[in-house]
Amino acid sequence: MNFDILVHKISVVEQVMLNEVVHAINVSLTVRNWILGYYIVEFEQNGEDRAAYGQNLLKNLEQRLQKKGLTERRFREFRKFYLTYPLLESEIRLYVGTNLNHEIRQIASAELDSLGNQDDMIRRTASAELEQWQTDPHKILYKIPFSHLLILCKIEDPLKRAFYESEIIKGCWSCSELERQVNSLYFERTGLSKDKNRLSEIVNQKSVSLRPKDIVKNPLTLEFLGLQESNVVMENDLENAIINHLQHFLLELGDGFCYEATQKRILIDDEYFKIDLVFYHRILHCHVLVELKTDKFRHEYASQLNLYLNYYKNEIMQSSDNPPIGLLLCTDYGETTVQYATAGLDENLFVSKYLVKLPSVDEIKKYIIEINKR
């Protein structure tokens, strides 16, 4: 065995074991969420004191548990997941019986034993035969990540949902790729296409595949593992570096800038958005929202920032505040394009450009010399 073979063997083992770890985490996450969804539905139907909680059940659960990732919104998602995928019951039973420790297995198994006695309007029994077009529950549990299943739960038509299940498994789609295909009406286009196999080939040739690191960095996985996003080391890119420098620059200016958040997450409908930088200006009495783009201005950037401004006006702004200000920074822009793109939008939305300070010629030469010596 030479050195190159040693490097190859280590690389292969590292990748294989990473895949195993990621797969185990995702399956455990799916099983947990299905069981929690069952518990919630069971309590809502048969809980001894269910009347005392009513519609506030999920909010009370969040307040009582106070655990990362177990929020009212997540509980609602777990309940929906359980009701959408009743045929996972047989696979969940098998997983519980073979993978969990004795204490958890006793608790989960005792509860799951009663599943077959529930109202048939709520779920079909696990023994029911699958239709030919339905996806094998084993494949759903072990081949589709839970983040994908959340998107699939929004699809009410079982046939349409099964279609995307099959395509995810076949193409190993990323989560964003699944959303893109659903939004582009791939299911409907397939129905209209004479050569369905050819359309599928074209779609999967252009699709973005799921990678293990996509699962590891997924917010749902971080919540499940009890980690903060900052605990996971991400690759530093140009945008993050500029945002950090911009934050320090505005704070050093003084004149009323008070830092609030970086990558501020806001929830609109069922979708999360992230605002690059949020300040509060104590003199102007308003929020300042900063969006940074590492390319030339595009009209959709203005619409995005306008969305954030409207959200802050309606959800965040207090009666004593002035309307928020939006600052969109791009590497370059065309004045006419900006004029047309911002016409009719919030008057407090401003577009500017910034220059990135690059290393000097000497620094670049020094870097190349060091690389060549390695």
PDB file of N, CA, C and O in Angstrom, residues 85 124 131-135 152 155-167 187-188 191:
ATOM      1  N   TYR A  85     -49.044  10.814   6.777  1.00  0.00           N
ATOM      2  CA  TYR A  85     -48.331   9.565   6.530  1.00  0.00           C
ATOM      3  C   TYR A  85     -48.709   8.475   7.550  1.00  0.00           C
ATOM      4  O   TYR A  85     -47.856   7.959   8.267  1.00  0.00           O
ATOM      5  N   ARG A 124     -55.622   5.146   8.004  1.00  0.00           N
ATOM      6  CA  ARG A 124     -55.816   3.784   7.525  1.00  0.00           C
ATOM      7  C   ARG A 124     -54.933   2.859   8.334  1.00  0.00           C
ATOM      8  O   ARG A 124     -53.887   3.261   8.821  1.00  0.00           O
ATOM      9  N   GLU A 131     -51.751   0.707  -2.770  1.00  0.00           N
ATOM     10  CA  GLU A 131     -52.051   0.789  -4.183  1.00  0.00           C
ATOM     11  C   GLU A 131     -50.722   0.740  -4.946  1.00  0.00           C
ATOM     12  O   GLU A 131     -49.672   1.082  -4.413  1.00  0.00           O
ATOM     13  N   GLN A 132     -50.777   0.347  -6.195  1.00  0.00           N
ATOM     14  CA  GLN A 132     -49.543   0.215  -6.968  1.00  0.00           C
ATOM     15  C   GLN A 132     -48.788   1.535  -7.091  1.00  0.00           C
ATOM     16  O   GLN A 132     -47.564   1.549  -7.194  1.00  0.00           O
ATOM     17  N   TRP A 133     -49.508   2.648  -7.085  1.00  0.00           N
ATOM     18  CA  TRP A 133     -48.853   3.936  -7.276  1.00  0.00           C
ATOM     19  C   TRP A 133     -48.305   4.509  -5.963  1.00  0.00           C
ATOM     20  O   TRP A 133     -47.549   5.490  -5.985  1.00  0.00           O
ATOM     21  N   GLN A 134     -48.673   3.892  -4.832  1.00  0.00           N
ATOM     22  CA  GLN A 134     -48.211   4.418  -3.555  1.00  0.00           C
ATOM     23  C   GLN A 134     -46.758   4.009  -3.279  1.00  0.00           C
ATOM     24  O   GLN A 134     -46.313   2.937  -3.657  1.00  0.00           O
ATOM     25  N   THR A 135     -46.049   4.882  -2.595  1.00  0.00           N
ATOM     26  CA  THR A 135     -44.637   4.641  -2.294  1.00  0.00           C
ATOM     27  C   THR A 135     -44.497   3.706  -1.104  1.00  0.00           C
ATOM     28  O   THR A 135     -45.216   3.842  -0.113  1.00  0.00           O
ATOM     29  N   LEU A 152     -43.671  17.883   1.314  1.00  0.00           N
ATOM     30  CA  LEU A 152     -44.643  16.958   0.740  1.00  0.00           C
ATOM     31  C   LEU A 152     -45.969  16.996   1.490  1.00  0.00           C
ATOM     32  O   LEU A 152     -47.032  16.790   0.897  1.00  0.00           O
ATOM     33  N   ILE A 155     -48.801  19.041   0.120  1.00  0.00           N
ATOM     34  CA  ILE A 155     -49.475  18.576  -1.095  1.00  0.00           C
ATOM     35  C   ILE A 155     -50.653  17.700  -0.687  1.00  0.00           C
ATOM     36  O   ILE A 155     -50.478  16.612  -0.148  1.00  0.00           O
ATOM     37  N   GLU A 156     -51.853  18.169  -0.924  1.00  0.00           N
ATOM     38  CA  GLU A 156     -53.049  17.468  -0.460  1.00  0.00           C
ATOM     39  C   GLU A 156     -53.376  16.236  -1.311  1.00  0.00           C
ATOM     40  O   GLU A 156     -53.891  15.257  -0.806  1.00  0.00           O
ATOM     41  N   ASP A 157     -53.102  16.291  -2.599  1.00  0.00           N
ATOM     42  CA  ASP A 157     -53.429  15.183  -3.506  1.00  0.00           C
ATOM     43  C   ASP A 157     -52.452  14.031  -3.269  1.00  0.00           C
ATOM     44  O   ASP A 157     -51.246  14.164  -3.526  1.00  0.00           O
ATOM     45  N   PRO A 158     -52.913  12.864  -2.798  1.00  0.00           N
ATOM     46  CA  PRO A 158     -52.010  11.728  -2.517  1.00  0.00           C
ATOM     47  C   PRO A 158     -51.232  11.261  -3.738  1.00  0.00           C
ATOM     48  O   PRO A 158     -50.067  10.881  -3.627  1.00  0.00           O
ATOM     49  N   LEU A 159     -51.871  11.278  -4.914  1.00  0.00           N
ATOM     50  CA  LEU A 159     -51.186  10.839  -6.128  1.00  0.00           C
ATOM     51  C   LEU A 159     -50.046  11.800  -6.482  1.00  0.00           C
ATOM     52  O   LEU A 159     -48.940  11.369  -6.832  1.00  0.00           O
ATOM     53  N   LYS A 160     -50.317  13.077  -6.398  1.00  0.00           N
ATOM     54  CA  LYS A 160     -49.289  14.084  -6.679  1.00  0.00           C
ATOM     55  C   LYS A 160     -48.144  13.959  -5.680  1.00  0.00           C
ATOM     56  O   LYS A 160     -46.972  14.060  -6.047  1.00  0.00           O
ATOM     57  N   ARG A 161     -48.485  13.721  -4.428  1.00  0.00           N
ATOM     58  CA  ARG A 161     -47.464  13.564  -3.386  1.00  0.00           C
ATOM     59  C   ARG A 161     -46.607  12.327  -3.675  1.00  0.00           C
ATOM     60  O   ARG A 161     -45.381  12.361  -3.544  1.00  0.00           O
ATOM     61  N   ALA A 162     -47.250  11.229  -4.069  1.00  0.00           N
ATOM     62  CA  ALA A 162     -46.515   9.999  -4.380  1.00  0.00           C
ATOM     63  C   ALA A 162     -45.589  10.204  -5.579  1.00  0.00           C
ATOM     64  O   ALA A 162     -44.490   9.631  -5.633  1.00  0.00           O
ATOM     65  N   PHE A 163     -46.024  11.007  -6.526  1.00  0.00           N
ATOM     66  CA  PHE A 163     -45.193  11.305  -7.691  1.00  0.00           C
ATOM     67  C   PHE A 163     -43.884  11.971  -7.253  1.00  0.00           C
ATOM     68  O   PHE A 163     -42.791  11.557  -7.676  1.00  0.00           O
ATOM     69  N   TYR A 164     -43.989  12.972  -6.383  1.00  0.00           N
ATOM     70  CA  TYR A 164     -42.784  13.665  -5.938  1.00  0.00           C
ATOM     71  C   TYR A 164     -41.944  12.783  -5.010  1.00  0.00           C
ATOM     72  O   TYR A 164     -40.711  12.889  -5.003  1.00  0.00           O
ATOM     73  N   GLU A 165     -42.587  11.920  -4.245  1.00  0.00           N
ATOM     74  CA  GLU A 165     -41.825  10.965  -3.427  1.00  0.00           C
ATOM     75  C   GLU A 165     -40.914  10.115  -4.307  1.00  0.00           C
ATOM     76  O   GLU A 165     -39.731   9.924  -4.018  1.00  0.00           O
ATOM     77  N   SER A 166     -41.483   9.596  -5.386  1.00  0.00           N
ATOM     78  CA  SER A 166     -40.714   8.745  -6.299  1.00  0.00           C
ATOM     79  C   SER A 166     -39.577   9.517  -6.952  1.00  0.00           C
ATOM     80  O   SER A 166     -38.467   9.003  -7.109  1.00  0.00           O
ATOM     81  N   GLU A 167     -39.845  10.766  -7.341  1.00  0.00           N
ATOM     82  CA  GLU A 167     -38.831  11.568  -8.009  1.00  0.00           C
ATOM     83  C   GLU A 167     -37.693  11.940  -7.047  1.00  0.00           C
ATOM     84  O   GLU A 167     -36.527  12.005  -7.440  1.00  0.00           O
ATOM     85  N   PHE A 187     -45.186  18.070 -11.828  1.00  0.00           N
ATOM     86  CA  PHE A 187     -46.216  17.018 -11.847  1.00  0.00           C
ATOM     87  C   PHE A 187     -47.211  17.273 -12.976  1.00  0.00           C
ATOM     88  O   PHE A 187     -47.541  16.368 -13.754  1.00  0.00           O
ATOM     89  N   GLU A 188     -47.675  18.514 -13.064  1.00  0.00           N
ATOM     90  CA  GLU A 188     -48.654  18.855 -14.090  1.00  0.00           C
ATOM     91  C   GLU A 188     -48.030  18.773 -15.487  1.00  0.00           C
ATOM     92  O   GLU A 188     -48.672  18.310 -16.446  1.00  0.00           O
ATOM     93  N   GLY A 191     -47.896  15.254 -16.693  1.00  0.00           N
ATOM     94  CA  GLY A 191     -49.182  14.774 -17.187  1.00  0.00           C
ATOM     95  C   GLY A 191     -49.470  15.215 -18.613  1.00  0.00           C
ATOM     96  O   GLY A 191     -50.141  14.508 -19.371  1.00  0.00           O
TER      97      GLY A 191
END
